[in-house]
Short mmCIF file of C-alpha atoms in Angstrom, two decimals:
data_model
loop_
_atom_site.label_atom_id
_atom_site.label_comp_id
_atom_site.label_asym_id
_atom_site.label_seq_id
_atom_site.Cartn_x
_atom_site.Cartn_y
_atom_site.Cartn_z
CA UNK A 1 0.00 0.00 0.00
CA UNK A 2 3.01 2.29 0.07
CA UNK A 3 3.02 3.11 3.78
CA UNK A 4 6.14 4.88 5.04
CA UNK A 5 6.52 2.38 7.92
CA UNK A 6 4.79 -0.58 9.54
CA UNK A 7 2.04 0.72 11.84
CA UNK A 8 2.16 -0.26 15.51
CA UNK A 9 -0.91 1.63 16.70
CA UNK A 10 -2.74 3.60 13.99
CA UNK A 11 -2.97 4.69 10.37
CA UNK A 12 -4.57 7.77 8.86
CA UNK A 13 -5.54 7.47 5.20
CA UNK A 14 -6.60 10.62 3.33
CA UNK A 15 -7.98 9.96 -0.16
CA UNK A 16 -9.02 6.98 -2.31
CA UNK A 17 -6.33 7.37 -4.92
CA UNK A 18 -4.72 4.04 -5.75
CA UNK A 19 -6.15 2.13 -2.78
CA UNK A 20 -9.16 -0.05 -2.12
CA UNK A 21 -11.35 0.89 0.86
CA UNK A 22 -11.30 -2.71 2.08
CA UNK A 23 -7.49 -2.66 2.20
CA UNK A 24 -7.48 0.46 4.38
CA UNK A 25 -10.21 -0.80 6.70
CA UNK A 26 -8.45 -4.17 6.90
CA UNK A 27 -5.91 -2.73 9.35
CA UNK A 28 -8.68 -2.72 11.98
CA UNK A 29 -8.73 -6.54 11.96
CA UNK A 30 -5.15 -6.42 13.27
CA UNK A 31 -6.08 -4.07 16.14
CA UNK A 32 -4.60 -1.05 14.36
CA UNK A 33 -6.79 2.05 14.66
CA UNK A 34 -7.94 3.42 11.29
CA UNK A 35 -8.77 7.08 10.60
CA UNK A 36 -10.13 7.07 7.06
CA UNK A 37 -11.01 10.25 5.13
CA UNK A 38 -12.49 9.04 1.85
CA UNK A 39 -14.74 10.29 -0.95
CA UNK A 40 -17.08 7.26 -0.65
CA UNK A 41 -18.04 4.61 1.87
CA UNK A 42 -18.02 1.60 -0.43
CA UNK A 43 -16.87 -1.61 1.22
CA UNK A 44 -17.50 -5.33 1.00
CA UNK A 45 -17.31 -5.63 4.79
CA UNK A 46 -20.61 -6.38 6.49
CA UNK A 47 -22.42 -3.38 7.96
CA UNK A 48 -22.47 -4.87 11.46
CA UNK A 49 -18.72 -5.54 11.28
CA UNK A 50 -17.96 -1.93 10.34
CA UNK A 51 -20.37 -0.72 13.02
CA UNK A 52 -18.62 -2.87 15.65
CA UNK A 53 -15.25 -1.34 14.73
CA UNK A 54 -16.72 2.17 14.80
CA UNK A 55 -18.48 1.62 18.14
CA UNK A 56 -15.16 0.43 19.58
CA UNK A 57 -13.51 3.57 18.10
CA UNK A 58 -11.05 1.36 16.23
CA UNK A 59 -12.37 2.83 12.97
CA UNK A 60 -13.24 6.52 12.57
CA UNK A 61 -14.47 7.10 9.02
CA UNK A 62 -15.27 10.49 7.47
CA UNK A 63 -16.88 11.10 4.09
CA UNK A 64 -15.11 14.05 2.41
CA UNK A 65 -15.74 14.15 -1.39
CA UNK A 66 -12.88 16.63 -1.90
CA UNK A 67 -10.19 14.09 -0.84
CA UNK A 68 -10.77 11.68 -3.75
CA UNK A 69 -7.51 12.50 -5.55
CA UNK A 70 -5.36 12.75 -2.40
CA UNK A 71 -2.76 10.13 -1.50
CA UNK A 72 -1.66 10.75 2.11
CA UNK A 73 -0.68 8.30 4.86
CA UNK A 74 0.04 9.13 8.51
CA UNK A 75 1.39 6.23 10.55
CA UNK A 76 1.41 6.32 14.37
CA UNK A 77 0.98 10.09 14.38
CA UNK A 78 4.05 10.78 12.22
CA UNK A 79 2.90 13.47 9.77
CA UNK A 80 4.58 13.87 6.35
CA UNK A 81 7.85 15.78 6.55
CA UNK A 82 6.82 17.96 3.61
CA UNK A 83 5.23 21.16 4.92
CA UNK A 84 2.56 21.42 2.18
CA UNK A 85 1.51 17.79 2.70
CA UNK A 86 1.42 18.25 6.47
CA UNK A 87 -0.72 21.40 6.21
CA UNK A 88 -3.05 19.64 3.76
CA UNK A 89 -3.44 16.66 6.11
CA UNK A 90 -4.19 18.96 9.07
CA UNK A 91 -6.76 20.84 6.97
CA UNK A 92 -8.68 17.69 6.05
CA UNK A 93 -8.52 16.30 9.60
CA UNK A 94 -9.94 19.58 10.92
CA UNK A 95 -12.78 19.34 8.37
CA UNK A 96 -13.54 15.77 9.46
CA UNK A 97 -13.51 16.92 13.08
CA UNK A 98 -16.01 19.72 12.32
CA UNK A 99 -18.37 17.11 10.85
CA UNK A 100 -18.15 15.06 14.03
CA UNK A 101 -16.60 12.09 12.24
CA UNK A 102 -13.04 12.13 13.60
CA UNK A 103 -12.07 13.47 17.01
CA UNK A 104 -8.95 15.32 15.89
CA UNK A 105 -8.16 16.83 19.31
CA UNK A 106 -8.21 13.38 20.86
CA UNK A 107 -6.03 12.09 18.01
CA UNK A 108 -3.38 14.76 18.73
CA UNK A 109 -3.37 13.98 22.45
CA UNK A 110 -3.12 10.22 22.00
CA UNK A 111 -0.31 10.58 19.44
CA UNK A 112 1.68 13.18 21.40
CA UNK A 113 5.46 12.54 21.64
CA UNK A 114 6.16 9.89 24.27
CA UNK A 115 9.06 11.92 25.75
CA UNK A 116 6.91 14.98 26.56
CA UNK A 117 4.79 15.91 29.55
CA UNK A 118 1.14 16.33 28.58
CA UNK A 119 -1.52 18.62 30.10
CA UNK A 120 -5.12 18.15 28.93
CA UNK A 121 -7.94 20.49 29.89
CA UNK A 122 -10.98 18.29 29.33
CA UNK A 123 -14.52 19.57 29.76
CA UNK A 124 -17.38 17.44 31.03
CA UNK A 125 -18.38 14.56 28.77
CA UNK A 126 -15.49 15.02 26.36
CA UNK A 127 -14.15 11.47 26.59
CA UNK A 128 -11.15 12.06 28.84
CA UNK A 129 -11.17 8.52 30.24
CA UNK A 130 -11.17 7.03 26.75
CA UNK A 131 -8.41 9.46 25.74
CA UNK A 132 -6.25 8.38 28.68
CA UNK A 133 -6.85 4.70 27.94
CA UNK A 134 -5.95 5.07 24.26
CA UNK A 135 -2.88 7.12 25.21
CA UNK A 136 -1.75 4.18 27.32
CA UNK A 137 -2.21 1.77 24.40
CA UNK A 138 -0.30 4.14 22.09
CA UNK A 139 2.62 4.36 24.53
CA UNK A 140 2.67 0.61 25.08
CA UNK A 141 2.59 -0.08 21.34
CA UNK A 142 5.08 2.52 20.14
CA UNK A 143 7.44 3.80 22.84
CA UNK A 144 10.93 2.40 23.05
CA UNK A 145 13.68 2.90 25.55
CA UNK A 146 16.84 3.32 23.49
CA UNK A 147 19.71 1.28 24.84
CA UNK A 148 23.30 1.25 23.67
CA UNK A 149 24.89 -2.16 23.43
CA UNK A 150 28.26 -2.25 21.73
CA UNK A 151 27.29 0.43 19.25
CA UNK A 152 23.90 -0.94 18.26
CA UNK A 153 20.41 0.04 19.38
CA UNK A 154 18.19 -2.50 21.14
CA UNK A 155 14.49 -1.78 21.68
CA UNK A 156 12.92 -2.38 25.08
CA UNK A 157 9.13 -2.57 25.36
CA UNK A 158 7.27 -0.44 27.89
CA UNK A 159 5.21 -2.49 30.37
CA UNK A 160 1.81 -1.41 31.66
CA UNK A 161 2.94 -1.91 35.26
CA UNK A 162 5.67 0.68 34.67
CA UNK A 163 2.89 3.30 34.53
CA UNK A 164 1.12 4.78 37.56
CA UNK A 165 -2.40 6.19 37.31
CA UNK A 166 -3.53 8.58 40.04
CA UNK A 167 -7.15 9.54 40.69
CA UNK A 168 -8.86 11.30 43.61
CA UNK A 169 -11.49 8.78 44.71
CA UNK A 170 -11.55 5.01 45.04
CA UNK A 171 -14.57 4.90 42.74
CA UNK A 172 -12.65 6.81 40.05
CA UNK A 173 -9.69 4.42 40.35
CA UNK A 174 -12.01 1.41 39.90
CA UNK A 175 -13.58 3.09 36.87
CA UNK A 176 -10.16 3.83 35.37
CA UNK A 177 -8.94 0.24 35.80
CA UNK A 178 -12.20 -1.02 34.30
CA UNK A 179 -11.90 1.34 31.34
CA UNK A 180 -8.32 0.23 30.57
CA UNK A 181 -9.44 -3.41 30.72
CA UNK A 182 -12.34 -2.62 28.38
CA UNK A 183 -10.06 -0.87 25.88
CA UNK A 184 -7.71 -3.87 25.76
CA UNK A 185 -10.54 -6.43 25.69
CA UNK A 186 -12.14 -4.67 22.72
CA UNK A 187 -8.93 -5.22 20.75
CA UNK A 188 -9.07 -8.92 21.55
CA UNK A 189 -12.79 -9.42 20.91
CA UNK A 190 -13.43 -7.17 17.90
CA UNK A 191 -10.11 -7.62 16.07
CA UNK A 192 -9.74 -11.28 14.96
CA UNK A 193 -6.06 -10.93 13.98
CA UNK A 194 -4.93 -8.54 16.76
CA UNK A 195 -1.16 -8.05 16.61
CA UNK A 196 -1.00 -6.01 19.83
CA UNK A 197 -0.02 -8.04 22.92
CA UNK A 198 -3.27 -6.99 24.60
CA UNK A 199 -3.51 -10.18 26.65
CA UNK A 200 -0.05 -9.62 28.13
CA UNK A 201 -0.99 -6.02 28.97
CA UNK A 202 -4.18 -7.24 30.65
CA UNK A 203 -2.09 -9.55 32.82
CA UNK A 204 0.21 -6.64 33.71
CA UNK A 205 -2.84 -4.52 34.65
CA UNK A 206 -3.26 -6.48 37.89
CA UNK A 207 0.18 -5.21 39.02
CA UNK A 208 -0.38 -1.67 37.74
CA UNK A 209 -0.85 1.06 40.33
CA UNK A 210 -4.27 2.64 39.70
CA UNK A 211 -4.81 4.41 42.98
CA UNK A 212 -5.94 7.53 44.77
CA UNK A 213 -3.32 10.20 45.42
CA UNK A 214 -3.12 9.08 49.06
CA UNK A 215 -2.65 5.43 48.14
CA UNK A 216 0.17 6.41 45.77
CA UNK A 217 1.72 8.57 48.49
CA UNK A 218 1.46 5.62 50.87
CA UNK A 219 3.35 3.34 48.47
CA UNK A 220 6.15 5.94 48.20
CA UNK A 221 6.22 6.47 51.96
CA UNK A 222 6.43 2.73 52.67
CA UNK A 223 9.37 2.40 50.28
CA UNK A 224 11.33 5.53 51.15
CA UNK A 225 10.26 6.93 54.51
CA UNK A 226 12.87 4.99 56.47
CA UNK A 227 14.96 8.15 56.43
CA UNK A 228 12.18 9.81 58.46
CA UNK A 229 11.96 7.05 61.02
CA UNK A 230 9.07 5.05 59.59
CA UNK A 231 9.28 1.36 58.81
CA UNK A 232 7.65 -0.14 55.68
CA UNK A 233 5.02 -1.67 57.96
CA UNK A 234 3.61 1.58 59.38
CA UNK A 235 -0.17 1.85 59.71
CA UNK A 236 -2.53 4.48 58.39
CA UNK A 237 -4.97 5.47 61.14
CA UNK A 238 -6.76 8.59 62.35
CA UNK A 239 -6.24 7.79 66.07
CA UNK A 240 -9.01 10.28 66.90
CA UNK A 241 -9.33 9.34 70.58
CA UNK A 242 -5.58 9.48 71.18
CA UNK A 243 -5.42 12.82 69.36
CA UNK A 244 -8.11 14.23 71.67
CA UNK A 245 -6.33 12.89 74.75
CA UNK A 246 -3.16 14.71 73.74
CA UNK A 247 -5.16 17.85 72.94
CA UNK A 248 -6.81 17.88 76.38
CA UNK A 249 -3.50 17.15 78.12
CA UNK A 250 -1.93 20.12 76.39
CA UNK A 251 -4.94 22.36 77.02
CA UNK A 252 -5.48 21.55 80.71
CA UNK A 253 -2.70 23.66 82.27
CA UNK A 254 -3.53 26.64 80.05
CA UNK A 255 -7.23 26.38 80.84
CA UNK A 256 -6.55 26.26 84.60
CA UNK A 257 -4.44 29.40 84.21
CA UNK A 258 -7.22 31.25 82.34
CA UNK A 259 -9.88 30.29 84.92
CA UNK A 260 -7.64 31.48 87.76
CA UNK A 261 -6.56 34.73 86.09
CA UNK A 262 -9.98 35.78 84.76
CA UNK A 263 -12.63 34.69 87.30
CA UNK A 264 -15.03 37.37 86.09
CA UNK A 265 -14.65 36.59 82.38
CA UNK A 266 -16.73 33.99 80.60
CA UNK A 267 -13.98 31.47 79.82
CA UNK A 268 -15.42 28.90 77.34
CA UNK A 269 -15.99 25.38 78.72
CA UNK A 270 -13.69 22.50 77.78
CA UNK A 271 -15.94 21.01 75.07
CA UNK A 272 -16.02 24.33 73.18
CA UNK A 273 -12.24 24.64 73.40
CA UNK A 274 -11.83 21.12 72.05
CA UNK A 275 -14.23 21.78 69.17
CA UNK A 276 -12.52 25.07 68.29
CA UNK A 277 -8.98 23.68 68.48
CA UNK A 278 -9.93 20.72 66.28
CA UNK A 279 -11.42 23.15 63.74
CA UNK A 280 -8.21 25.22 63.73
CA UNK A 281 -6.09 22.07 63.38
CA UNK A 282 -8.21 20.81 60.46
CA UNK A 283 -8.15 24.21 58.75
CA UNK A 284 -4.34 24.28 58.89
CA UNK A 285 -4.17 20.64 57.79
CA UNK A 286 -6.55 21.13 54.86
CA UNK A 287 -4.55 24.07 53.55
CA UNK A 288 -1.17 22.38 53.63
CA UNK A 289 0.17 24.15 56.74
CA UNK A 290 1.98 21.42 58.63
CA UNK A 291 2.48 21.77 62.39
CA UNK A 292 3.70 18.21 62.97
CA UNK A 293 7.33 19.27 63.07
CA UNK A 294 8.89 16.03 64.30
CA UNK A 295 7.83 14.10 61.21
CA UNK A 296 9.51 16.62 58.91
CA UNK A 297 12.77 16.81 60.87
CA UNK A 298 11.82 19.84 62.90
CA UNK A 299 10.71 21.96 59.94
CA UNK A 300 7.17 23.02 60.89
CA UNK A 301 5.29 25.43 58.67
CA UNK A 302 5.67 29.11 59.44
CA UNK A 303 2.20 30.27 60.43
CA UNK A 304 1.12 33.87 60.90
CA UNK A 305 -1.10 33.60 63.97
CA UNK A 306 -2.08 37.26 63.89
CA UNK A 307 -1.65 39.63 66.80
CA UNK A 308 -3.62 40.33 69.96
CA UNK A 309 -2.90 42.60 72.92
CA UNK A 310 -0.77 40.72 75.40
CA UNK A 311 -1.93 40.58 78.99
CA UNK A 312 -5.60 40.95 78.07
CA UNK A 313 -8.27 38.24 78.12
CA UNK A 314 -8.54 38.15 74.32
CA UNK A 315 -4.77 38.16 73.95
CA UNK A 316 -4.31 35.27 76.38
CA UNK A 317 -7.04 33.24 74.65
CA UNK A 318 -5.39 33.78 71.26
CA UNK A 319 -1.99 32.86 72.70
CA UNK A 320 -3.47 29.70 74.24
CA UNK A 321 -4.81 28.59 70.85
CA UNK A 322 -1.38 29.07 69.24
CA UNK A 323 0.55 27.39 72.06
CA UNK A 324 -1.77 24.38 72.31
CA UNK A 325 -1.77 23.77 68.52
CA UNK A 326 2.03 23.96 68.31
CA UNK A 327 2.47 21.74 71.37
CA UNK A 328 -0.10 19.28 70.02
CA UNK A 329 1.80 19.17 66.71
CA UNK A 330 4.96 18.10 68.52
CA UNK A 331 3.21 15.58 70.77
CA UNK A 332 1.13 14.00 68.01
CA UNK A 333 4.05 13.68 65.60
CA UNK A 334 6.08 11.91 68.30
CA UNK A 335 3.10 9.63 68.90
CA UNK A 336 3.09 8.80 65.17
CA UNK A 337 6.80 7.97 65.18
CA UNK A 338 6.75 5.98 68.42
CA UNK A 339 3.75 3.87 67.40
CA UNK A 340 4.47 3.78 63.65
CA UNK A 341 1.19 5.17 62.34
CA UNK A 342 0.23 8.11 60.15
CA UNK A 343 -3.08 9.91 59.69
CA UNK A 344 -4.24 9.98 56.06
CA UNK A 345 -3.61 13.72 55.78
CA UNK A 346 0.11 13.18 56.48
CA UNK A 347 0.74 10.58 53.75
CA UNK A 348 1.42 13.18 51.04
CA UNK A 349 3.86 15.37 53.08
CA UNK A 350 5.74 12.29 54.34
CA UNK A 351 6.00 10.85 50.81
CA UNK A 352 7.18 14.23 49.53
CA UNK A 353 9.80 14.47 52.27
CA UNK A 354 10.93 10.91 51.51
CA UNK A 355 11.60 11.89 47.90
CA UNK A 356 13.17 15.29 48.59
CA UNK A 357 15.49 14.20 51.43
CA UNK A 358 17.32 11.50 49.45
CA UNK A 359 19.47 11.82 46.37
CA UNK A 360 18.33 8.44 45.04
CA UNK A 361 15.12 7.47 46.86
CA UNK A 362 14.66 3.68 47.20
CA UNK A 363 11.29 3.94 45.50
CA UNK A 364 9.91 2.02 42.53
CA UNK A 365 10.26 4.51 39.67
CA UNK A 366 7.41 4.64 37.13
CA UNK A 367 8.14 5.79 33.59
CA UNK A 368 4.82 7.63 33.34
CA UNK A 369 2.42 9.07 35.91
CA UNK A 370 -1.12 9.73 34.68
CA UNK A 371 -3.18 12.08 36.88
CA UNK A 372 -6.96 12.25 36.47
CA UNK A 373 -9.21 14.99 37.95
CA UNK A 374 -6.18 17.25 38.28
CA UNK A 375 -8.38 20.26 39.12
CA UNK A 376 -8.76 18.81 42.65
CA UNK A 377 -5.01 18.78 43.33
CA UNK A 378 -3.73 20.91 46.21
CA UNK A 379 -0.29 22.49 46.39
CA UNK A 380 1.33 19.73 48.43
CA UNK A 381 0.01 16.99 46.14
CA UNK A 382 1.27 18.97 43.14
CA UNK A 383 4.72 19.16 44.74
CA UNK A 384 4.67 15.37 45.23
CA UNK A 385 3.84 14.75 41.57
CA UNK A 386 6.54 17.16 40.39
CA UNK A 387 9.02 15.54 42.79
CA UNK A 388 8.16 12.17 41.20
CA UNK A 389 8.95 13.72 37.84
CA UNK A 390 12.28 15.17 38.99
CA UNK A 391 13.52 12.47 41.36
CA UNK A 392 12.13 9.40 39.59
CA UNK A 393 12.45 10.73 36.01
CA UNK A 394 8.76 10.11 35.29
CA UNK A 395 6.75 11.74 32.50
CA UNK A 396 3.46 13.36 33.53
CA UNK A 397 0.10 13.06 31.78
CA UNK A 398 -2.34 15.44 33.47
CA UNK A 399 -6.10 15.63 32.80
CA UNK A 400 -8.74 17.78 34.46
CA UNK A 401 -11.49 20.38 34.18
CA UNK A 402 -11.38 23.56 36.28
CA UNK A 403 -15.18 23.80 36.23
CA UNK A 404 -15.43 20.50 38.11
CA UNK A 405 -13.13 21.46 40.99
CA UNK A 406 -14.90 20.63 44.28
CA UNK A 407 -12.10 20.45 46.87
CA UNK A 408 -11.14 24.08 47.52
CA UNK A 409 -12.41 23.66 51.10
CA UNK A 410 -9.43 21.40 51.81
CA UNK A 411 -6.78 23.40 50.02
CA UNK A 412 -7.17 22.48 46.33
CA UNK A 413 -5.96 25.21 44.00
CA UNK A 414 -8.55 27.51 42.45
CA UNK A 415 -6.86 26.97 39.10
CA UNK A 416 -4.64 23.93 39.34
CA UNK A 417 -3.44 24.32 35.73
CA UNK A 418 -2.23 27.89 36.33
CA UNK A 419 -0.57 26.82 39.56
CA UNK A 420 1.11 23.86 37.82
CA UNK A 421 2.51 26.19 35.17
CA UNK A 422 3.89 28.49 37.91
CA UNK A 423 5.56 25.63 39.78
CA UNK A 424 7.06 24.17 36.62
CA UNK A 425 8.60 27.56 35.79
CA UNK A 426 9.90 27.96 39.35
CA UNK A 427 11.71 24.62 38.99
CA UNK A 428 12.94 25.58 35.50
CA UNK A 429 11.47 22.40 34.03
CA UNK A 430 10.58 21.95 30.40
CA UNK A 431 7.08 23.23 29.64
CA UNK A 432 4.47 20.52 28.94
CA UNK A 433 2.44 20.22 25.76
CA UNK A 434 -1.05 21.65 26.38
CA UNK A 435 -4.23 20.32 24.73
CA UNK A 436 -7.97 20.84 25.15
CA UNK A 437 -10.90 18.47 24.71
CA UNK A 438 -13.96 20.58 23.96
CA UNK A 439 -16.36 18.26 22.15
CA UNK A 440 -19.08 17.14 24.56
CA UNK A 441 -20.61 13.71 23.82
CA UNK A 442 -23.42 13.96 26.39
CA UNK A 443 -25.29 17.20 25.75
CA UNK A 444 -26.90 19.00 22.83
CA UNK A 445 -26.11 22.46 21.51
CA UNK A 446 -28.98 24.32 23.23
CA UNK A 447 -27.97 23.21 26.71
CA UNK A 448 -24.26 23.89 26.17
CA UNK A 449 -24.94 27.32 24.66
CA UNK A 450 -27.15 28.25 27.62
CA UNK A 451 -24.41 27.32 30.11
CA UNK A 452 -21.65 29.28 28.39
CA UNK A 453 -22.79 32.79 29.55
CA UNK A 454 -22.70 31.66 33.19
CA UNK A 455 -19.19 30.24 32.91
CA UNK A 456 -18.02 33.33 31.03
CA UNK A 457 -19.44 35.70 33.65
CA UNK A 458 -17.78 33.74 36.45
CA UNK A 459 -14.53 33.80 34.49
CA UNK A 460 -14.68 37.59 34.12
CA UNK A 461 -15.11 37.90 37.91
CA UNK A 462 -12.16 35.54 38.59
CA UNK A 463 -14.50 33.03 40.21
CA UNK A 464 -13.57 30.44 37.58
CA UNK A 465 -10.63 29.95 35.22
CA UNK A 466 -12.71 30.09 32.05
CA UNK A 467 -12.28 31.75 28.65
CA UNK A 468 -13.87 31.36 25.23
CA UNK A 469 -11.25 28.73 24.34
CA UNK A 470 -12.76 26.52 27.08
CA UNK A 471 -16.25 26.62 25.56
CA UNK A 472 -17.79 23.19 25.01
CA UNK A 473 -19.22 22.31 21.61
CA UNK A 474 -21.75 19.56 21.01
CA UNK A 475 -21.06 16.48 18.94
CA UNK A 476 -23.05 17.00 15.76
CA UNK A 477 -23.23 13.25 15.08
CA UNK A 478 -23.97 11.64 18.39
CA UNK A 479 -25.84 14.01 20.73
CA UNK A 480 -29.61 14.13 20.84
CA UNK A 481 -31.71 17.26 21.18
CA UNK A 482 -31.51 19.14 24.47
CA UNK A 483 -33.22 21.98 26.29
CA UNK A 484 -31.82 25.22 27.62
CA UNK A 485 -30.86 25.52 31.26
CA UNK A 486 -33.59 27.33 33.21
CA UNK A 487 -32.84 28.87 36.61
CA UNK A 488 -35.47 29.98 39.11
CA UNK A 489 -35.41 31.32 42.65
CA UNK A 490 -38.10 29.48 44.61
CA UNK A 491 -38.85 28.40 48.15
CA UNK A 492 -37.77 24.95 49.32
CA UNK A 493 -41.36 23.68 49.64
CA UNK A 494 -42.30 25.00 46.19
CA UNK A 495 -39.20 23.42 44.70
CA UNK A 496 -39.89 20.09 46.40
CA UNK A 497 -43.46 20.02 45.10
CA UNK A 498 -42.37 20.97 41.59
CA UNK A 499 -39.65 18.30 41.58
CA UNK A 500 -42.10 15.65 42.85
CA UNK A 501 -44.61 16.57 40.15
CA UNK A 502 -41.92 16.39 37.45
CA UNK A 503 -40.68 13.00 38.66
CA UNK A 504 -44.26 11.67 38.68
CA UNK A 505 -44.72 12.79 35.06
CA UNK A 506 -41.44 11.17 34.00
CA UNK A 507 -42.31 7.95 35.81
CA UNK A 508 -45.65 7.76 34.03
CA UNK A 509 -44.02 8.16 30.60
CA UNK A 510 -40.95 5.99 31.36
CA UNK A 511 -41.91 3.39 34.00
CA UNK A 512 -38.62 1.46 33.61
CA UNK A 513 -36.26 4.45 33.51
CA UNK A 514 -33.84 5.44 36.25
CA UNK A 515 -34.40 8.95 37.57
CA UNK A 516 -31.87 10.98 39.56
CA UNK A 517 -32.76 14.00 41.70
CA UNK A 518 -29.72 16.06 42.67
CA UNK A 519 -29.70 18.01 45.93
CA UNK A 520 -27.12 20.39 47.36
CA UNK A 521 -27.57 19.12 50.93
CA UNK A 522 -28.52 15.71 52.26
CA UNK A 523 -31.43 17.10 54.29
CA UNK A 524 -33.07 18.65 51.22
CA UNK A 525 -33.40 15.16 49.69
#
C-alpha cells in the first residue's frame, strides 16, 4: 500500500487514490486504529462488522468528497515531513472533526510525543477517560527505551505496570482500571487478527498502580520513609481518641491558668475549646500548613497567627490557641513515630519528604504518571507529583477540568493548571504540551450554549478559570436534542413540590427508567 513504515498503533488514510477501501479498513482486523477520510463509503465488509469497529472507536471514518484524488498516509501520528503535505493533512482532519466524524483533538493527544509531559484540559463529557486509555495503548505499542549495546540500538518494550495512574477517589480508580481493561478487551474481541499483545498487557494490569493520590503517596512512603523514622510496615490510622487525649492534656494547664486569672470573664468550657482547636487544626491541615514538626525533621510550617494585645483576656485566649496547637503538633508527631502510624492527611507530606530528602530514593520509579481529575489537586500533592517527575524521572500526563473542581475547602488550587505552570517555571522544568478536549458527547447544543454565559461571567469575575477557548461544543453526530438551562429562585417547599410533580410525570411516561434527583444538601433530599 506504500506506507512509510509498519504501523504499531494507527494509520490515517486521506484519499481513495490508488487504494481499495477494504485494504485500508483491513488494518482494523489487526487491532490497528484506522482514521479514514475518503470520498465514498463503499466496502465489502458487512455493515455490522464496520459498526462494531466504529463503536469500539477502532475505525473513525469520514466522508469528504474533496479528498478523492489525495494520497496521504500518517502512521502512528508521524505526519509527512513535507510542509505542504502536512498542512493539507491537518486541513482535512480539521474538516472531518467539524463534521463530528473524527475526534482530531483526541487524536493529537493520544499521538503526542512519548518523551513529553502532557496537560489536557478536558470539559465534562469530552471522553477524557477514553483518551487516557488510548494514550496508554499508544505508549505501550510505540514507545521504546533506546539502549546502547556495543554500538547498536536494542528496543525495550514499555510495560503497563511501569505506569502509575492517580485519581482522587476510590470509585474513580475502579472506573479507570475497568476502562483500561475494556479498551484492551475490545482489541481482543473485535479484532480477529490482533497483533498487539493486549492479553499480556491485561495480565500486567493487575500489578499496575491505579490508585488515589493518598494510596500512591502511601506506596512511596512505605518504600522511602525509612529516612524519616518510619518502617515499611507503618499503619494508616486517624487515632481520633488518642489525638483528643493529647489535645486535652496540652490544654489543661492553660485552661486552669485562664480560669484562675480571669474569674469574672466567661472562659469557654472545655468542650467548646476542644471543638474550636480541632477546627483550627483541620483548617491548617486542609490548607497544607503542617504543624507536625517532628515528622519533617523539625521543619514546621511558618504560620502567621495574627496579633492580639498581650496581657488581656482576648490576647491570652489567642496565645493559648497558638501554644496548644504547636504543642499538640509536637506531641502527636512523636506519637506517630513511636507507634508507627500516620493519619491519612500526612501521607502526602511524608512521601514528599521521603523523595526530597534523598538523592536516590529507594522507591519504585514509574516511567509515566497519569493524573486524572487534576483540578482537585492541592499544592502539596502537586509538589509530590513534580518531585516524582524530577527524582524518579517520570513523565506526567495530566487531565482535568477547572469547572469540576470541588475540593477548595481542603486546600485544592482555584486553578490547578495555572498553579502547575507556575511551579514548573519555578523549577525551571521543560514546559508541557497543552491540549484541550472541547467536544461534549453527552449534551446538545442548546444546553451547552445556555451554560456558556454563566461560565463566562464567572470567568470575568475571577470566580472560575474560564475563557472562550474553554467553551464546550456539542457532537453534531452523536448528541440528541436538548433543552436550555432554566434557573429559578423558589422556596424549598415549592421546589420540592415541583420536583415531585416532574418526577411523577417522567415515571408515568418511562416506568422502567432510572431517575436521579440532585440536591445540594442531604437534608433537602
